[in-house]
Amino acid sequence: MTTPSPSDRIDTSVVHPARRYNYWLGGKDNFAVDRESGDQIAAVYPGVRTLARENRAFLGRAVRFLAEEAGIRQFLDIGTGIPSADNTHEVAQSVAADSRVVYVDNDPMVLVHARALLTSNPAGVTAYLDADLRDPERILADPQLHATLDLSRPVALVLVAVTHFLTDDDRPHEHVARLLDALPSGSWLALTHFTTDYIPTEIVERMYAEFASGRMKQDAVPRDRAEFARFFTGLELAEPGIVPVAEWRPQVPPEQRPSLADASIYGAVARKP
């Protein structure tokens, strides 16, 4: 019996957030349906492309901080997305060649490109799991995870632009807490999440009117600062705490940063005591 190829699971008629995000970042790994959805959202919220770029830049800065300043050598990156520049293992291994990374995603398009995520420095290791954040037990039980990471030593849990695709019924806070429970003291959480806190009211109202009309599908659930902060309950936030991603340890002066309205996504990094 022939084993199905990951590409056989790709549905080019249905929007996939990873492919749409790839489109906003200027990538080529997307289809017409993803571009159409991306353009519909951008027509209502023009800042979304800036948001995508700033979110990606946060990932690089956060991983560098974790590797350089926190001394982390193990990373569990869930909701990886389609490979782009400066993937988690590339940033981490540029600091410490022996860094070990496990990527997790449930999008078959990401699986097709997983080989790009497995080009590890020979001193380190990378692995890829075809799994879903909504099933943390499956992730934690996977033999590849345990072959790659030592869960008795600190691990950085990286959840960049993924929890906002889970509804309240999906219990995102519970799943993140379960994953953190499995990690030892000294582990870290790096997380970003879309919010409407900084988007002008008229844009938010138009966005929800498009959702209600059915002209635009809602697949991301914005959460406010208090809801975002719940992911970090019991953790020690690194400076500058909970801020929009463009304000998290920025490498450019204020006048070169985008407006908060154009990059309305929270980011934070915190240590498990």
PDB file of C-alpha atoms in Angstrom:
ATOM      1  CA  MET A   1       0.000   0.000   0.000  1.00  0.00           C
ATOM      2  CA  THR A   2       1.402   3.401  -1.024  1.00  0.00           C
ATOM      3  CA  THR A   3       1.892   5.939   1.741  1.00  0.00           C
ATOM      4  CA  PRO A   4       0.063   9.184   0.887  1.00  0.00           C
ATOM      5  CA  SER A   5       2.325  12.125   0.121  1.00  0.00           C
ATOM      6  CA  PRO A   6       1.909  15.289   2.246  1.00  0.00           C
ATOM      7  CA  SER A   7       1.108  17.116  -0.982  1.00  0.00           C
ATOM      8  CA  ASP A   8      -1.954  14.912  -1.400  1.00  0.00           C
ATOM      9  CA  ARG A   9      -3.467  16.634   1.656  1.00  0.00           C
ATOM     10  CA  ILE A  10      -3.077  20.141   0.241  1.00  0.00           C
ATOM     11  CA  ASP A  11      -6.419  21.665  -0.696  1.00  0.00           C
ATOM     12  CA  THR A  12      -5.847  24.590  -3.061  1.00  0.00           C
ATOM     13  CA  SER A  13      -9.527  25.592  -2.845  1.00  0.00           C
ATOM     14  CA  VAL A  14      -9.409  26.375   0.894  1.00  0.00           C
ATOM     15  CA  VAL A  15      -7.511  29.235   2.512  1.00  0.00           C
ATOM     16  CA  HIS A  16      -4.625  28.185   4.743  1.00  0.00           C
ATOM     17  CA  PRO A  17      -3.303  30.734   7.250  1.00  0.00           C
ATOM     18  CA  ALA A  18       0.326  29.604   6.769  1.00  0.00           C
ATOM     19  CA  ARG A  19       0.088  30.147   3.008  1.00  0.00           C
ATOM     20  CA  ARG A  20      -1.660  33.499   3.428  1.00  0.00           C
ATOM     21  CA  TYR A  21       1.014  34.597   5.904  1.00  0.00           C
ATOM     22  CA  ASN A  22       3.623  33.517   3.351  1.00  0.00           C
ATOM     23  CA  TYR A  23       1.875  35.742   0.794  1.00  0.00           C
ATOM     24  CA  TRP A  24       1.892  38.755   3.112  1.00  0.00           C
ATOM     25  CA  LEU A  25       5.613  38.218   3.660  1.00  0.00           C
ATOM     26  CA  GLY A  26       6.194  38.258  -0.101  1.00  0.00           C
ATOM     27  CA  GLY A  27       6.676  34.495  -0.446  1.00  0.00           C
ATOM     28  CA  LYS A  28       5.748  32.271  -3.384  1.00  0.00           C
ATOM     29  CA  ASP A  29       4.345  29.250  -1.529  1.00  0.00           C
ATOM     30  CA  ASN A  30       0.673  30.180  -1.772  1.00  0.00           C
ATOM     31  CA  PHE A  31      -2.307  29.786  -4.079  1.00  0.00           C
ATOM     32  CA  ALA A  32      -4.909  32.089  -5.592  1.00  0.00           C
ATOM     33  CA  VAL A  33      -7.381  31.443  -2.766  1.00  0.00           C
ATOM     34  CA  ASP A  34      -4.765  32.491  -0.192  1.00  0.00           C
ATOM     35  CA  ARG A  35      -3.873  35.642  -2.111  1.00  0.00           C
ATOM     36  CA  GLU A  36      -7.545  36.534  -2.506  1.00  0.00           C
ATOM     37  CA  SER A  37      -8.116  36.137   1.236  1.00  0.00           C
ATOM     38  CA  GLY A  38      -4.962  38.105   1.997  1.00  0.00           C
ATOM     39  CA  ASP A  39      -6.047  40.937  -0.266  1.00  0.00           C
ATOM     40  CA  GLN A  40      -9.561  40.986   1.233  1.00  0.00           C
ATOM     41  CA  ILE A  41      -8.144  41.378   4.731  1.00  0.00           C
ATOM     42  CA  ALA A  42      -5.609  43.983   3.584  1.00  0.00           C
ATOM     43  CA  ALA A  43      -8.418  45.998   1.970  1.00  0.00           C
ATOM     44  CA  VAL A  44     -10.091  46.271   5.374  1.00  0.00           C
ATOM     45  CA  TYR A  45      -6.951  46.388   7.499  1.00  0.00           C
ATOM     46  CA  PRO A  46      -4.058  47.748   5.374  1.00  0.00           C
ATOM     47  CA  GLY A  47      -1.595  47.248   8.227  1.00  0.00           C
ATOM     48  CA  VAL A  48      -1.758  43.455   8.025  1.00  0.00           C
ATOM     49  CA  ARG A  49       1.331  43.121   5.819  1.00  0.00           C
ATOM     50  CA  THR A  50       3.306  45.285   8.214  1.00  0.00           C
ATOM     51  CA  LEU A  51       1.966  43.178  11.083  1.00  0.00           C
ATOM     52  CA  ALA A  52       3.222  40.008   9.372  1.00  0.00           C
ATOM     53  CA  ARG A  53       6.699  41.451   8.833  1.00  0.00           C
ATOM     54  CA  GLU A  54       6.970  42.788  12.379  1.00  0.00           C
ATOM     55  CA  ASN A  55       5.762  39.487  13.815  1.00  0.00           C
ATOM     56  CA  ARG A  56       8.445  37.646  11.854  1.00  0.00           C
ATOM     57  CA  ALA A  57      11.096  40.110  13.029  1.00  0.00           C
ATOM     58  CA  PHE A  58       9.999  39.540  16.639  1.00  0.00           C
ATOM     59  CA  LEU A  59      10.631  35.810  16.198  1.00  0.00           C
ATOM     60  CA  GLY A  60      14.231  36.486  15.234  1.00  0.00           C
ATOM     61  CA  ARG A  61      14.862  38.889  18.119  1.00  0.00           C
ATOM     62  CA  ALA A  62      13.163  36.621  20.656  1.00  0.00           C
ATOM     63  CA  VAL A  63      15.102  33.518  19.611  1.00  0.00           C
ATOM     64  CA  ARG A  64      18.369  35.474  19.631  1.00  0.00           C
ATOM     65  CA  PHE A  65      17.592  36.751  23.134  1.00  0.00           C
ATOM     66  CA  LEU A  66      16.792  33.229  24.310  1.00  0.00           C
ATOM     67  CA  ALA A  67      20.006  31.815  22.842  1.00  0.00           C
ATOM     68  CA  GLU A  68      22.352  34.692  23.697  1.00  0.00           C
ATOM     69  CA  GLU A  69      21.081  36.093  26.973  1.00  0.00           C
ATOM     70  CA  ALA A  70      19.067  33.239  28.449  1.00  0.00           C
ATOM     71  CA  GLY A  71      21.473  30.516  27.304  1.00  0.00           C
ATOM     72  CA  ILE A  72      18.716  28.302  25.895  1.00  0.00           C
ATOM     73  CA  ARG A  73      19.845  25.483  23.607  1.00  0.00           C
ATOM     74  CA  GLN A  74      16.524  23.683  23.082  1.00  0.00           C
ATOM     75  CA  PHE A  75      13.483  25.051  21.247  1.00  0.00           C
ATOM     76  CA  LEU A  76       9.976  23.685  20.679  1.00  0.00           C
ATOM     77  CA  ASP A  77       8.449  25.799  17.891  1.00  0.00           C
ATOM     78  CA  ILE A  78       4.732  25.068  17.416  1.00  0.00           C
ATOM     79  CA  GLY A  79       2.806  26.589  14.521  1.00  0.00           C
ATOM     80  CA  THR A  80       6.017  26.884  12.573  1.00  0.00           C
ATOM     81  CA  GLY A  81       4.603  28.091   9.287  1.00  0.00           C
ATOM     82  CA  ILE A  82       6.188  27.854   5.844  1.00  0.00           C
ATOM     83  CA  PRO A  83       9.983  28.281   6.043  1.00  0.00           C
ATOM     84  CA  SER A  84      11.224  31.809   5.448  1.00  0.00           C
ATOM     85  CA  ALA A  85      14.378  33.738   6.224  1.00  0.00           C
ATOM     86  CA  ASP A  86      15.797  33.375   9.732  1.00  0.00           C
ATOM     87  CA  ASN A  87      13.924  30.293  10.869  1.00  0.00           C
ATOM     88  CA  THR A  88      14.226  29.411  14.555  1.00  0.00           C
ATOM     89  CA  HIS A  89      17.057  26.909  14.097  1.00  0.00           C
ATOM     90  CA  GLU A  90      19.011  29.286  11.865  1.00  0.00           C
ATOM     91  CA  VAL A  91      18.902  32.089  14.431  1.00  0.00           C
ATOM     92  CA  ALA A  92      19.559  29.813  17.406  1.00  0.00           C
ATOM     93  CA  GLN A  93      22.391  27.928  15.722  1.00  0.00           C
ATOM     94  CA  SER A  94      24.013  31.170  14.590  1.00  0.00           C
ATOM     95  CA  VAL A  95      24.445  31.871  18.307  1.00  0.00           C
ATOM     96  CA  ALA A  96      25.111  28.302  19.482  1.00  0.00           C
ATOM     97  CA  ALA A  97      25.747  25.678  16.810  1.00  0.00           C
ATOM     98  CA  ASP A  98      24.618  22.875  19.113  1.00  0.00           C
ATOM     99  CA  SER A  99      21.070  24.253  19.494  1.00  0.00           C
ATOM    100  CA  ARG A 100      18.338  21.647  19.063  1.00  0.00           C
ATOM    101  CA  VAL A 101      14.938  22.512  17.582  1.00  0.00           C
ATOM    102  CA  VAL A 102      11.677  20.621  17.171  1.00  0.00           C
ATOM    103  CA  TYR A 103       9.206  22.193  14.759  1.00  0.00           C
ATOM    104  CA  VAL A 104       5.496  21.361  14.945  1.00  0.00           C
ATOM    105  CA  ASP A 105       2.766  22.237  12.445  1.00  0.00           C
ATOM    106  CA  ASN A 106      -0.442  20.642  11.159  1.00  0.00           C
ATOM    107  CA  ASP A 107      -0.495  22.319   7.735  1.00  0.00           C
ATOM    108  CA  PRO A 108       0.441  19.863   4.944  1.00  0.00           C
ATOM    109  CA  MET A 109       2.014  22.737   2.982  1.00  0.00           C
ATOM    110  CA  VAL A 110       4.463  23.254   5.828  1.00  0.00           C
ATOM    111  CA  LEU A 111       5.193  19.533   5.906  1.00  0.00           C
ATOM    112  CA  VAL A 112       6.020  19.603   2.189  1.00  0.00           C
ATOM    113  CA  HIS A 113       8.643  22.263   2.919  1.00  0.00           C
ATOM    114  CA  ALA A 114       9.861  20.689   6.149  1.00  0.00           C
ATOM    115  CA  ARG A 115      13.179  19.702   4.599  1.00  0.00           C
ATOM    116  CA  ALA A 116      14.111  23.400   4.683  1.00  0.00           C
ATOM    117  CA  LEU A 117      13.581  23.291   8.438  1.00  0.00           C
ATOM    118  CA  LEU A 118      15.848  20.280   8.834  1.00  0.00           C
ATOM    119  CA  THR A 119      19.050  21.802   7.443  1.00  0.00           C
ATOM    120  CA  SER A 120      20.635  21.817  10.861  1.00  0.00           C
ATOM    121  CA  ASN A 121      24.180  22.779  11.706  1.00  0.00           C
ATOM    122  CA  PRO A 122      25.964  19.417  12.124  1.00  0.00           C
ATOM    123  CA  ALA A 123      26.591  20.279  15.777  1.00  0.00           C
ATOM    124  CA  GLY A 124      22.871  20.635  16.452  1.00  0.00           C
ATOM    125  CA  VAL A 125      19.676  18.789  15.570  1.00  0.00           C
ATOM    126  CA  THR A 126      16.294  19.701  14.092  1.00  0.00           C
ATOM    127  CA  ALA A 127      13.149  17.595  13.820  1.00  0.00           C
ATOM    128  CA  TYR A 128       9.636  18.136  12.455  1.00  0.00           C
ATOM    129  CA  LEU A 129       6.363  16.829  13.887  1.00  0.00           C
ATOM    130  CA  ASP A 130       3.100  16.760  11.948  1.00  0.00           C
ATOM    131  CA  ALA A 131       0.873  17.651  14.904  1.00  0.00           C
ATOM    132  CA  ASP A 132      -1.548  20.245  16.271  1.00  0.00           C
ATOM    133  CA  LEU A 133      -1.329  22.648  19.207  1.00  0.00           C
ATOM    134  CA  ARG A 134      -4.842  21.509  20.151  1.00  0.00           C
ATOM    135  CA  ASP A 135      -3.416  18.077  20.969  1.00  0.00           C
ATOM    136  CA  PRO A 136      -0.529  18.781  23.365  1.00  0.00           C
ATOM    137  CA  GLU A 137      -0.531  15.206  24.654  1.00  0.00           C
ATOM    138  CA  ARG A 138       0.297  13.902  21.198  1.00  0.00           C
ATOM    139  CA  ILE A 139       3.130  16.401  20.862  1.00  0.00           C
ATOM    140  CA  LEU A 140       4.551  15.548  24.276  1.00  0.00           C
ATOM    141  CA  ALA A 141       4.368  11.797  23.621  1.00  0.00           C
ATOM    142  CA  ASP A 142       6.039  11.891  20.213  1.00  0.00           C
ATOM    143  CA  PRO A 143       9.252   9.811  20.096  1.00  0.00           C
ATOM    144  CA  GLN A 144      10.917  12.376  17.815  1.00  0.00           C
ATOM    145  CA  LEU A 145      10.403  15.048  20.450  1.00  0.00           C
ATOM    146  CA  HIS A 146      12.163  12.966  23.075  1.00  0.00           C
ATOM    147  CA  ALA A 147      14.898  11.912  20.656  1.00  0.00           C
ATOM    148  CA  THR A 148      15.665  15.574  19.964  1.00  0.00           C
ATOM    149  CA  LEU A 149      14.981  17.430  23.213  1.00  0.00           C
ATOM    150  CA  ASP A 150      15.870  16.578  26.794  1.00  0.00           C
ATOM    151  CA  LEU A 151      12.808  17.682  28.755  1.00  0.00           C
ATOM    152  CA  SER A 152      14.759  17.538  32.002  1.00  0.00           C
ATOM    153  CA  ARG A 153      16.655  20.611  30.781  1.00  0.00           C
ATOM    154  CA  PRO A 154      15.231  24.073  29.921  1.00  0.00           C
ATOM    155  CA  VAL A 155      13.326  24.412  26.674  1.00  0.00           C
ATOM    156  CA  ALA A 156      11.990  27.520  24.933  1.00  0.00           C
ATOM    157  CA  LEU A 157       8.383  27.036  23.839  1.00  0.00           C
ATOM    158  CA  VAL A 158       7.839  29.249  20.779  1.00  0.00           C
ATOM    159  CA  LEU A 159       4.249  30.051  19.779  1.00  0.00           C
ATOM    160  CA  VAL A 160       4.430  32.870  17.265  1.00  0.00           C
ATOM    161  CA  ALA A 161       1.126  33.899  15.638  1.00  0.00           C
ATOM    162  CA  VAL A 162      -0.605  30.585  16.307  1.00  0.00           C
ATOM    163  CA  THR A 163      -2.829  30.841  19.412  1.00  0.00           C
ATOM    164  CA  HIS A 164      -5.080  33.417  17.740  1.00  0.00           C
ATOM    165  CA  PHE A 165      -6.217  30.654  15.360  1.00  0.00           C
ATOM    166  CA  LEU A 166      -7.738  28.811  18.309  1.00  0.00           C
ATOM    167  CA  THR A 167     -11.213  29.767  19.487  1.00  0.00           C
ATOM    168  CA  ASP A 168     -12.124  29.882  23.164  1.00  0.00           C
ATOM    169  CA  ASP A 169     -13.756  26.463  22.682  1.00  0.00           C
ATOM    170  CA  ASP A 170     -10.348  25.173  21.550  1.00  0.00           C
ATOM    171  CA  ARG A 171      -8.999  26.084  25.026  1.00  0.00           C
ATOM    172  CA  PRO A 172      -5.723  27.724  23.938  1.00  0.00           C
ATOM    173  CA  HIS A 173      -4.726  28.859  27.439  1.00  0.00           C
ATOM    174  CA  GLU A 174      -5.191  25.327  28.736  1.00  0.00           C
ATOM    175  CA  HIS A 175      -3.052  23.813  25.975  1.00  0.00           C
ATOM    176  CA  VAL A 176      -0.224  26.293  26.477  1.00  0.00           C
ATOM    177  CA  ALA A 177      -0.303  25.659  30.223  1.00  0.00           C
ATOM    178  CA  ARG A 178      -0.149  21.890  29.624  1.00  0.00           C
ATOM    179  CA  LEU A 179       2.931  22.250  27.442  1.00  0.00           C
ATOM    180  CA  LEU A 180       4.614  24.496  30.001  1.00  0.00           C
ATOM    181  CA  ASP A 181       3.779  22.021  32.769  1.00  0.00           C
ATOM    182  CA  ALA A 182       5.842  19.411  30.911  1.00  0.00           C
ATOM    183  CA  LEU A 183       8.896  21.681  30.804  1.00  0.00           C
ATOM    184  CA  PRO A 184      11.316  22.165  33.710  1.00  0.00           C
ATOM    185  CA  SER A 185      12.128  25.270  35.711  1.00  0.00           C
ATOM    186  CA  GLY A 186      14.232  27.663  33.678  1.00  0.00           C
ATOM    187  CA  SER A 187      12.221  27.048  30.503  1.00  0.00           C
ATOM    188  CA  TRP A 188      10.791  29.969  28.524  1.00  0.00           C
ATOM    189  CA  LEU A 189       7.669  30.938  26.585  1.00  0.00           C
ATOM    190  CA  ALA A 190       7.811  33.259  23.554  1.00  0.00           C
ATOM    191  CA  LEU A 191       4.341  34.060  22.228  1.00  0.00           C
ATOM    192  CA  THR A 192       2.649  36.553  19.919  1.00  0.00           C
ATOM    193  CA  HIS A 193      -1.072  37.074  19.394  1.00  0.00           C
ATOM    194  CA  PHE A 194      -3.199  39.304  17.181  1.00  0.00           C
ATOM    195  CA  THR A 195      -5.194  42.011  18.961  1.00  0.00           C
ATOM    196  CA  THR A 196      -7.536  44.808  17.909  1.00  0.00           C
ATOM    197  CA  ASP A 197      -6.455  46.934  20.890  1.00  0.00           C
ATOM    198  CA  TYR A 198      -4.520  49.348  18.664  1.00  0.00           C
ATOM    199  CA  ILE A 199      -6.651  49.249  15.518  1.00  0.00           C
ATOM    200  CA  PRO A 200      -8.996  52.230  14.989  1.00  0.00           C
ATOM    201  CA  THR A 201     -12.609  51.488  15.927  1.00  0.00           C
ATOM    202  CA  GLU A 202     -13.925  52.171  12.432  1.00  0.00           C
ATOM    203  CA  ILE A 203     -11.593  49.537  10.953  1.00  0.00           C
ATOM    204  CA  VAL A 204     -12.574  46.978  13.599  1.00  0.00           C
ATOM    205  CA  GLU A 205     -16.265  47.644  12.966  1.00  0.00           C
ATOM    206  CA  ARG A 206     -15.781  47.234   9.217  1.00  0.00           C
ATOM    207  CA  MET A 207     -13.839  44.017   9.803  1.00  0.00           C
ATOM    208  CA  TYR A 208     -16.654  42.478  11.829  1.00  0.00           C
ATOM    209  CA  ALA A 209     -19.239  43.698   9.318  1.00  0.00           C
ATOM    210  CA  GLU A 210     -17.337  41.780   6.619  1.00  0.00           C
ATOM    211  CA  PHE A 211     -17.287  38.681   8.819  1.00  0.00           C
ATOM    212  CA  ALA A 212     -21.007  38.954   9.540  1.00  0.00           C
ATOM    213  CA  SER A 213     -21.842  39.344   5.856  1.00  0.00           C
ATOM    214  CA  GLY A 214     -19.882  36.252   4.924  1.00  0.00           C
ATOM    215  CA  ARG A 215     -17.756  38.214   2.464  1.00  0.00           C
ATOM    216  CA  MET A 216     -14.696  37.559   4.608  1.00  0.00           C
ATOM    217  CA  LYS A 217     -14.026  34.471   6.690  1.00  0.00           C
ATOM    218  CA  GLN A 218     -12.876  34.944  10.278  1.00  0.00           C
ATOM    219  CA  ASP A 219     -10.185  32.441  11.180  1.00  0.00           C
ATOM    220  CA  ALA A 220      -8.219  34.506  13.699  1.00  0.00           C
ATOM    221  CA  VAL A 221      -9.593  35.424  17.122  1.00  0.00           C
ATOM    222  CA  PRO A 222      -8.203  38.724  18.423  1.00  0.00           C
ATOM    223  CA  ARG A 223      -7.662  38.913  22.171  1.00  0.00           C
ATOM    224  CA  ASP A 224      -7.038  41.915  24.386  1.00  0.00           C
ATOM    225  CA  ARG A 225      -4.083  42.519  26.671  1.00  0.00           C
ATOM    226  CA  ALA A 226      -5.680  40.815  29.673  1.00  0.00           C
ATOM    227  CA  GLU A 227      -6.478  37.686  27.651  1.00  0.00           C
ATOM    228  CA  PHE A 228      -2.960  37.674  26.221  1.00  0.00           C
ATOM    229  CA  ALA A 229      -1.441  38.088  29.685  1.00  0.00           C
ATOM    230  CA  ARG A 230      -3.222  34.906  30.857  1.00  0.00           C
ATOM    231  CA  PHE A 231      -0.813  32.844  28.748  1.00  0.00           C
ATOM    232  CA  PHE A 232       1.981  34.051  31.034  1.00  0.00           C
ATOM    233  CA  THR A 233       0.342  33.319  34.369  1.00  0.00           C
ATOM    234  CA  GLY A 234       2.996  32.270  36.878  1.00  0.00           C
ATOM    235  CA  LEU A 235       5.880  33.177  34.556  1.00  0.00           C
ATOM    236  CA  GLU A 236       8.529  35.894  34.930  1.00  0.00           C
ATOM    237  CA  LEU A 237       8.312  38.345  32.046  1.00  0.00           C
ATOM    238  CA  ALA A 238      11.532  39.520  30.441  1.00  0.00           C
ATOM    239  CA  GLU A 239      11.805  43.247  29.816  1.00  0.00           C
ATOM    240  CA  PRO A 240       9.958  45.094  28.372  1.00  0.00           C
ATOM    241  CA  GLY A 241       7.077  42.793  29.338  1.00  0.00           C
ATOM    242  CA  ILE A 242       3.883  42.641  27.277  1.00  0.00           C
ATOM    243  CA  VAL A 243       4.072  45.067  24.368  1.00  0.00           C
ATOM    244  CA  PRO A 244       3.212  45.236  20.670  1.00  0.00           C
ATOM    245  CA  VAL A 245       5.885  43.230  18.843  1.00  0.00           C
ATOM    246  CA  ALA A 246       7.503  46.273  17.224  1.00  0.00           C
ATOM    247  CA  GLU A 247       8.203  47.594  20.734  1.00  0.00           C
ATOM    248  CA  TRP A 248       9.815  44.386  22.033  1.00  0.00           C
ATOM    249  CA  ARG A 249      13.570  45.061  22.187  1.00  0.00           C
ATOM    250  CA  PRO A 250      13.500  46.983  18.904  1.00  0.00           C
ATOM    251  CA  GLN A 251      16.667  47.392  16.893  1.00  0.00           C
ATOM    252  CA  VAL A 252      15.602  50.605  15.175  1.00  0.00           C
ATOM    253  CA  PRO A 253      14.792  54.049  16.636  1.00  0.00           C
ATOM    254  CA  PRO A 254      11.165  55.025  17.319  1.00  0.00           C
ATOM    255  CA  GLU A 255      10.825  57.090  14.160  1.00  0.00           C
ATOM    256  CA  GLN A 256      11.608  54.009  12.037  1.00  0.00           C
ATOM    257  CA  ARG A 257       9.074  51.738  13.703  1.00  0.00           C
ATOM    258  CA  PRO A 258       5.560  51.215  12.324  1.00  0.00           C
ATOM    259  CA  SER A 259       2.548  52.656  14.046  1.00  0.00           C
ATOM    260  CA  LEU A 260       0.926  50.401  16.616  1.00  0.00           C
ATOM    261  CA  ALA A 261      -2.236  50.401  14.493  1.00  0.00           C
ATOM    262  CA  ASP A 262      -0.265  48.857  11.619  1.00  0.00           C
ATOM    263  CA  ALA A 263       1.289  46.145  13.786  1.00  0.00           C
ATOM    264  CA  SER A 264      -1.442  45.366  16.299  1.00  0.00           C
ATOM    265  CA  ILE A 265      -0.052  42.120  17.659  1.00  0.00           C
ATOM    266  CA  TYR A 266       1.196  41.529  21.187  1.00  0.00           C
ATOM    267  CA  GLY A 267       4.450  39.803  21.993  1.00  0.00           C
ATOM    268  CA  ALA A 268       6.225  38.734  25.160  1.00  0.00           C
ATOM    269  CA  VAL A 269       8.923  36.372  26.395  1.00  0.00           C
ATOM    270  CA  ALA A 270       8.844  34.922  29.915  1.00  0.00           C
ATOM    271  CA  ARG A 271      10.711  32.429  32.088  1.00  0.00           C
ATOM    272  CA  LYS A 272       9.222  29.578  34.061  1.00  0.00           C
ATOM    273  CA  PRO A 273      10.545  29.918  37.660  1.00  0.00           C
TER     274      PRO A 273
END
